[in-house]
Coordinates of C-alpha atoms in Angstrom, one line a residue:
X1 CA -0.9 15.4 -29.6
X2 CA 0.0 12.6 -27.3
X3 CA 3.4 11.8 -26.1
X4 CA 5.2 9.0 -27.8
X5 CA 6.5 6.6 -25.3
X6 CA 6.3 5.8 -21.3
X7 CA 7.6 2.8 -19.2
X8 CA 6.1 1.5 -16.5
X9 CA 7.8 -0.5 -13.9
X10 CA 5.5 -3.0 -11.4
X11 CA 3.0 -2.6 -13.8
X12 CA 1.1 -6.2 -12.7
X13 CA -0.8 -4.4 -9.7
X14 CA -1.9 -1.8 -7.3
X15 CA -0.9 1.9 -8.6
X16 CA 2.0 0.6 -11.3
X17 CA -1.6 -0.8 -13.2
X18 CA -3.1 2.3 -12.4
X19 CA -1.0 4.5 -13.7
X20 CA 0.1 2.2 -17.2
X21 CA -4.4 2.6 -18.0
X22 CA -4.0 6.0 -17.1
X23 CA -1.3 6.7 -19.2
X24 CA -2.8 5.3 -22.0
X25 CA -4.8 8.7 -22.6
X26 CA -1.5 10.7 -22.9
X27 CA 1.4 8.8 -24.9
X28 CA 1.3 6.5 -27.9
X29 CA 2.9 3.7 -26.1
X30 CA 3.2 1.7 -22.6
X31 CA 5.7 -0.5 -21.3
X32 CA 4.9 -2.3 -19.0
X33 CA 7.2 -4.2 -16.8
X34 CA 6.5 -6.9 -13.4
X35 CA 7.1 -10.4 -12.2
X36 CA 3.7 -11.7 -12.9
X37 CA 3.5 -12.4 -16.2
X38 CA -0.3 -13.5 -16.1
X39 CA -1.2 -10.2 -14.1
X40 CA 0.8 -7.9 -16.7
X41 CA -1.1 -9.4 -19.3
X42 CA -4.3 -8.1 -18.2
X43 CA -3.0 -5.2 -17.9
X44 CA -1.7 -4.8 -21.2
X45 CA -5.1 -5.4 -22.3
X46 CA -6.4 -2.4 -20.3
X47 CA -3.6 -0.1 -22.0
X48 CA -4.7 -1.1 -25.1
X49 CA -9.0 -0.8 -24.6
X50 CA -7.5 2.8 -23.2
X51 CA -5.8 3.8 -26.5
X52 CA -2.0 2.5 -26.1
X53 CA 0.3 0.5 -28.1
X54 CA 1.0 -2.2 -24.6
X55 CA 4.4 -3.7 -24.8
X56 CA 5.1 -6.2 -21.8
X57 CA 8.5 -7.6 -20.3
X58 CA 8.0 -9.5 -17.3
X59 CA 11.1 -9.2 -15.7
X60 CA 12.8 -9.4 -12.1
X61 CA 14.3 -5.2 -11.8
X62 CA 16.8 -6.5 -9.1
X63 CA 18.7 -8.5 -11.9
X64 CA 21.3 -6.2 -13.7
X65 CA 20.3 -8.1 -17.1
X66 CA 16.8 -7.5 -17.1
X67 CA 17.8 -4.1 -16.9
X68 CA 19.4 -4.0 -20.0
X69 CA 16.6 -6.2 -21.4
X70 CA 13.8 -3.8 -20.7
X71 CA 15.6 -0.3 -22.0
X72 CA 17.1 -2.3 -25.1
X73 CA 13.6 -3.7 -26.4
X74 CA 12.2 -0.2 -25.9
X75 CA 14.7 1.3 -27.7
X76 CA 14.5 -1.7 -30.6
X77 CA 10.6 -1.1 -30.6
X78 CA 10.1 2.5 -30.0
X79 CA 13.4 4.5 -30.9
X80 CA 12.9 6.5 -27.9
X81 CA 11.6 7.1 -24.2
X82 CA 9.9 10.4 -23.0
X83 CA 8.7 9.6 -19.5
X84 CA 10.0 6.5 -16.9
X85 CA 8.1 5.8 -14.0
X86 CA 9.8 3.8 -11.1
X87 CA 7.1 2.2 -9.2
X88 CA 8.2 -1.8 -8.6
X89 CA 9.0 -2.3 -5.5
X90 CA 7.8 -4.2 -2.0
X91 CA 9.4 -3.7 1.2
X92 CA 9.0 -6.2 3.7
X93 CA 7.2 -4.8 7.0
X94 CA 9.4 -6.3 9.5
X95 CA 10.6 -4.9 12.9
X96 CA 13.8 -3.0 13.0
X97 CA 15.3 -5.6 15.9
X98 CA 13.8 -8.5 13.6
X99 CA 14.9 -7.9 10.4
X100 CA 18.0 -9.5 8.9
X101 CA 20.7 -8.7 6.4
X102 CA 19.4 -10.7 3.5
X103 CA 15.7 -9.0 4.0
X104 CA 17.4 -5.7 4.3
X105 CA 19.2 -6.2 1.4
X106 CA 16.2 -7.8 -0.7
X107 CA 14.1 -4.6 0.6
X108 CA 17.2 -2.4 -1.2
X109 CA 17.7 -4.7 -4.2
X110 CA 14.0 -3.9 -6.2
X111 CA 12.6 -0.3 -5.1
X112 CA 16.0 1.3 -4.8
X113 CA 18.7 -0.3 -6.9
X114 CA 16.7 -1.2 -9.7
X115 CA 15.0 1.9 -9.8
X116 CA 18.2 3.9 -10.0
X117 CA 19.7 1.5 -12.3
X118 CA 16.8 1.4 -14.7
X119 CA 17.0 5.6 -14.7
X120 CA 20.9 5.4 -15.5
X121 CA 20.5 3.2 -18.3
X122 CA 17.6 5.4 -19.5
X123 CA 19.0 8.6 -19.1
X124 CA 20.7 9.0 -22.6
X125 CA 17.4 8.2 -24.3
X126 CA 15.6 10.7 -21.6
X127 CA 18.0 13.3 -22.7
X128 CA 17.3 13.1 -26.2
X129 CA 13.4 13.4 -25.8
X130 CA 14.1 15.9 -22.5
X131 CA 11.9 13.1 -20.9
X132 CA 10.8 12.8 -17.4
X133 CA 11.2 10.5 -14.7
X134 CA 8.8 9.8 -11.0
X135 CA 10.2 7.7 -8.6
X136 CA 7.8 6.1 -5.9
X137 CA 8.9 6.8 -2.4
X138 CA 5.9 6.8 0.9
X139 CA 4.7 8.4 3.7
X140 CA 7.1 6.4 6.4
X141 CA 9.9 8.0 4.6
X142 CA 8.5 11.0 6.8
X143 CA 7.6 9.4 10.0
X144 CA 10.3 6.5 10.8
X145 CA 8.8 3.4 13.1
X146 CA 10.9 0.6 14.4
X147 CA 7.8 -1.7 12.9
X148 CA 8.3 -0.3 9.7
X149 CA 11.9 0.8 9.8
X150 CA 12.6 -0.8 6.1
X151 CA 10.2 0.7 4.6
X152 CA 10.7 4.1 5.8
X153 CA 14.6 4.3 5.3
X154 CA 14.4 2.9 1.6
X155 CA 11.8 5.1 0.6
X156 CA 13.6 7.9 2.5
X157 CA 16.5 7.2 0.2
X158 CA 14.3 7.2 -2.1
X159 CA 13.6 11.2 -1.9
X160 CA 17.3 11.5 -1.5
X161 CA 17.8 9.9 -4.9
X162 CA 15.3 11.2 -6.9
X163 CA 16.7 15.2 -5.8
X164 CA 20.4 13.7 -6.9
X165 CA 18.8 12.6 -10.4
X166 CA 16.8 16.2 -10.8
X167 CA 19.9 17.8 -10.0
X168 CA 21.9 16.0 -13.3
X169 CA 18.5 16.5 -14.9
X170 CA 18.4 20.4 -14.5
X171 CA 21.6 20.1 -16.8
X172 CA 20.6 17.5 -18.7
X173 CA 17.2 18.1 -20.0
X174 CA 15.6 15.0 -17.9
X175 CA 12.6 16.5 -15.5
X176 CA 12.9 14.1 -12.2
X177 CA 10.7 14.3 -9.2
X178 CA 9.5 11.7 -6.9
X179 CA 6.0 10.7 -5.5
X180 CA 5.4 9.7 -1.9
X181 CA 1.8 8.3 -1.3
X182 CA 0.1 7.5 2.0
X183 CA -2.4 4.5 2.6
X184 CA -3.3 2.8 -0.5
X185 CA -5.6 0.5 -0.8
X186 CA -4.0 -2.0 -3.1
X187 CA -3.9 -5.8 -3.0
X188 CA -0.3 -5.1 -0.8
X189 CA -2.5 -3.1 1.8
X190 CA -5.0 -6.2 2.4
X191 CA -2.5 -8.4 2.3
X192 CA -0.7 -6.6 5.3
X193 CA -4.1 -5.9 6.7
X194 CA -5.1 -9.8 6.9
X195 CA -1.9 -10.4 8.7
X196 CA -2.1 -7.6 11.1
X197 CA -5.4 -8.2 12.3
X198 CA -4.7 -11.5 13.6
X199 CA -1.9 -10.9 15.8
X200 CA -3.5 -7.5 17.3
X201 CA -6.9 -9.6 18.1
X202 CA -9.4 -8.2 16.2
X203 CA -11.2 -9.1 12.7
X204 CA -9.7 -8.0 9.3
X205 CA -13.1 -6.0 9.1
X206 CA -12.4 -4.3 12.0
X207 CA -8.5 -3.3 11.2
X208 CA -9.4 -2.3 7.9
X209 CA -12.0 0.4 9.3
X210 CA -9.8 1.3 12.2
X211 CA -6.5 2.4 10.4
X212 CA -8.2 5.4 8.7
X213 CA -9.2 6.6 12.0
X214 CA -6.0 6.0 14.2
X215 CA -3.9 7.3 11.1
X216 CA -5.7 10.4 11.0
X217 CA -7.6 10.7 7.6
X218 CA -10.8 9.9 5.8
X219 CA -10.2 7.3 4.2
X220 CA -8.1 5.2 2.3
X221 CA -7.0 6.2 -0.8
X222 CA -6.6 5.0 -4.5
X223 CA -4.5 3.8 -7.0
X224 CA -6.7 5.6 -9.5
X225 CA -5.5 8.6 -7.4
X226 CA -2.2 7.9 -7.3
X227 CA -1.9 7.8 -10.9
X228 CA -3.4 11.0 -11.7
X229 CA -1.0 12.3 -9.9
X230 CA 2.1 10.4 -12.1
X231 CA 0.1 11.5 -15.2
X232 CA 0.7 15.3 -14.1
X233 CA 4.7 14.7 -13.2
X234 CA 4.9 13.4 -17.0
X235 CA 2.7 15.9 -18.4
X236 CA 3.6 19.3 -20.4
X237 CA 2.0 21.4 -17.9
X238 CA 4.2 19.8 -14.6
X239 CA 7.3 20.3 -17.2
X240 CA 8.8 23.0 -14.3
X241 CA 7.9 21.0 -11.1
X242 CA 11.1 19.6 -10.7
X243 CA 13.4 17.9 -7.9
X244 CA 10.1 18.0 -5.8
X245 CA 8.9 15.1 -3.4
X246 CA 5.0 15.6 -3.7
X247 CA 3.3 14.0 -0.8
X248 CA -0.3 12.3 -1.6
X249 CA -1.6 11.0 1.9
X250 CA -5.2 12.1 2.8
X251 CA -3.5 14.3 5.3
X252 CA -2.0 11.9 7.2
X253 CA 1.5 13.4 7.6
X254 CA 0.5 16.7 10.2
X255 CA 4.1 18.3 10.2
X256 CA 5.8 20.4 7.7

């Protein structure tokens, strides 16, 4: 029997489409939610070839309203929400010396705020269906660089949220963990990839076959992969993994 109903945040690209197809094969319904309108389409089409019911909002999470808009409508449509999973979010890639207050704060706004606003004012419906909820995090939450310093102190916070929310979960019925991924080769990934090589002197051809090597692992991974893994945190059997940050990296991250 499949589970009724899931949301989807950043569900126009990368692993947010990933995971929406994949979750198609375990609950009744997908909501999908991202800025591209003409990208979430086509992923609503996917859900619903998979075996979903797609309903789309695109929507801007860093806007309070849009909040409200998104858990509303579910709520209208559905009556309910058994699993939310917080993946919207970019952070710019800027150096720590470089980067200003309004990127900082734009950084913050999307991946962290609307993330924990969009699990507040979901939590009374995750109660009542002793739901679950993932947050998406990343492997430079682990291993701080001045290059990369947004990205690893949001997702950081990130960890540090998702353990605050588990905690009030434990009480409250709601099943929170949170999902850090390493290199992922998504559209973001090439994007960052085609800017890098440049201004390092070699060929995006070359960058793109070098990373694997310098960082460590075999190769890049996959949003397919990815979203597996967010299938699992929502499933039954992953009901008593709880207030855990699992790491998905190829390996990447050597300490403990």
């Amino acid at each position: 029997m499949r589970t009724p109903v899931a949301i989807v945040t950043g569900a126009s690209q990368g692993i947010g489409r990933a995971t929406a197809i994949r979750l198609a094969r375990d609950f009744e319904a997908v909501v999908l939610t991202a800025r591209q309108e003409d990208e979430l389409a086509k992923t609503a089409s996917a859900v619903q070839s998979a075996g979903a019911e797609p309903l789309t909002y695109a929507l801007d999470l860093r806007e309070p309203r849009s909040i409200e808009t998104l858990v509303h409508g579910t709520l209208d449509r559905f009556g309910r929400i058994d699993a939310l999973l917080n993946i919207a979010g970019a952070v710019p890639q800027i150096d720590l010396f470089e980067m200003t207050d309004a990127q900082w704060g734009d950084g913050m706004a999307l991946k962290l705020h609307g993330a924990r606003r969009l699990t507040i004012r979901a939590w009374d419906a995750l109660k009542a269906s002793n739901g679950a909820v993932v947050l998406i995090s990343g492997s430079a939450a682990l291993d701080p660089k001045p290059g990369f310093a947004a990205v690893a102190t949001i997702n950081a916070a990130i960890i540090a949220l998702a353990k605050a929310f588990a905690e009030q979960g434990i009480k409250d019925g709601v099943q929170v963990n949170s999902v850090v991924p390493g290199a992922i080769m998504t559209g973001r990934r090439r994007s960052f990839l085609d800017h890098w090589a440049p201004e390092h002197g070699v060929s995006v051809e070359e960058a793109t076959r070098q990373f694997p090597e310098k960082a460590g692992i075999a190769r890049y991974g996959e949003p397919e992969e990815i979203a597996g893994l967010m299938a699992y945190l929502v499933s039954k059997e992953a009901r008593w993994l709880t207030g855990a940050s699992v790491r998905m990296d190829g390996g990447e991250i050597k300490g403990i």
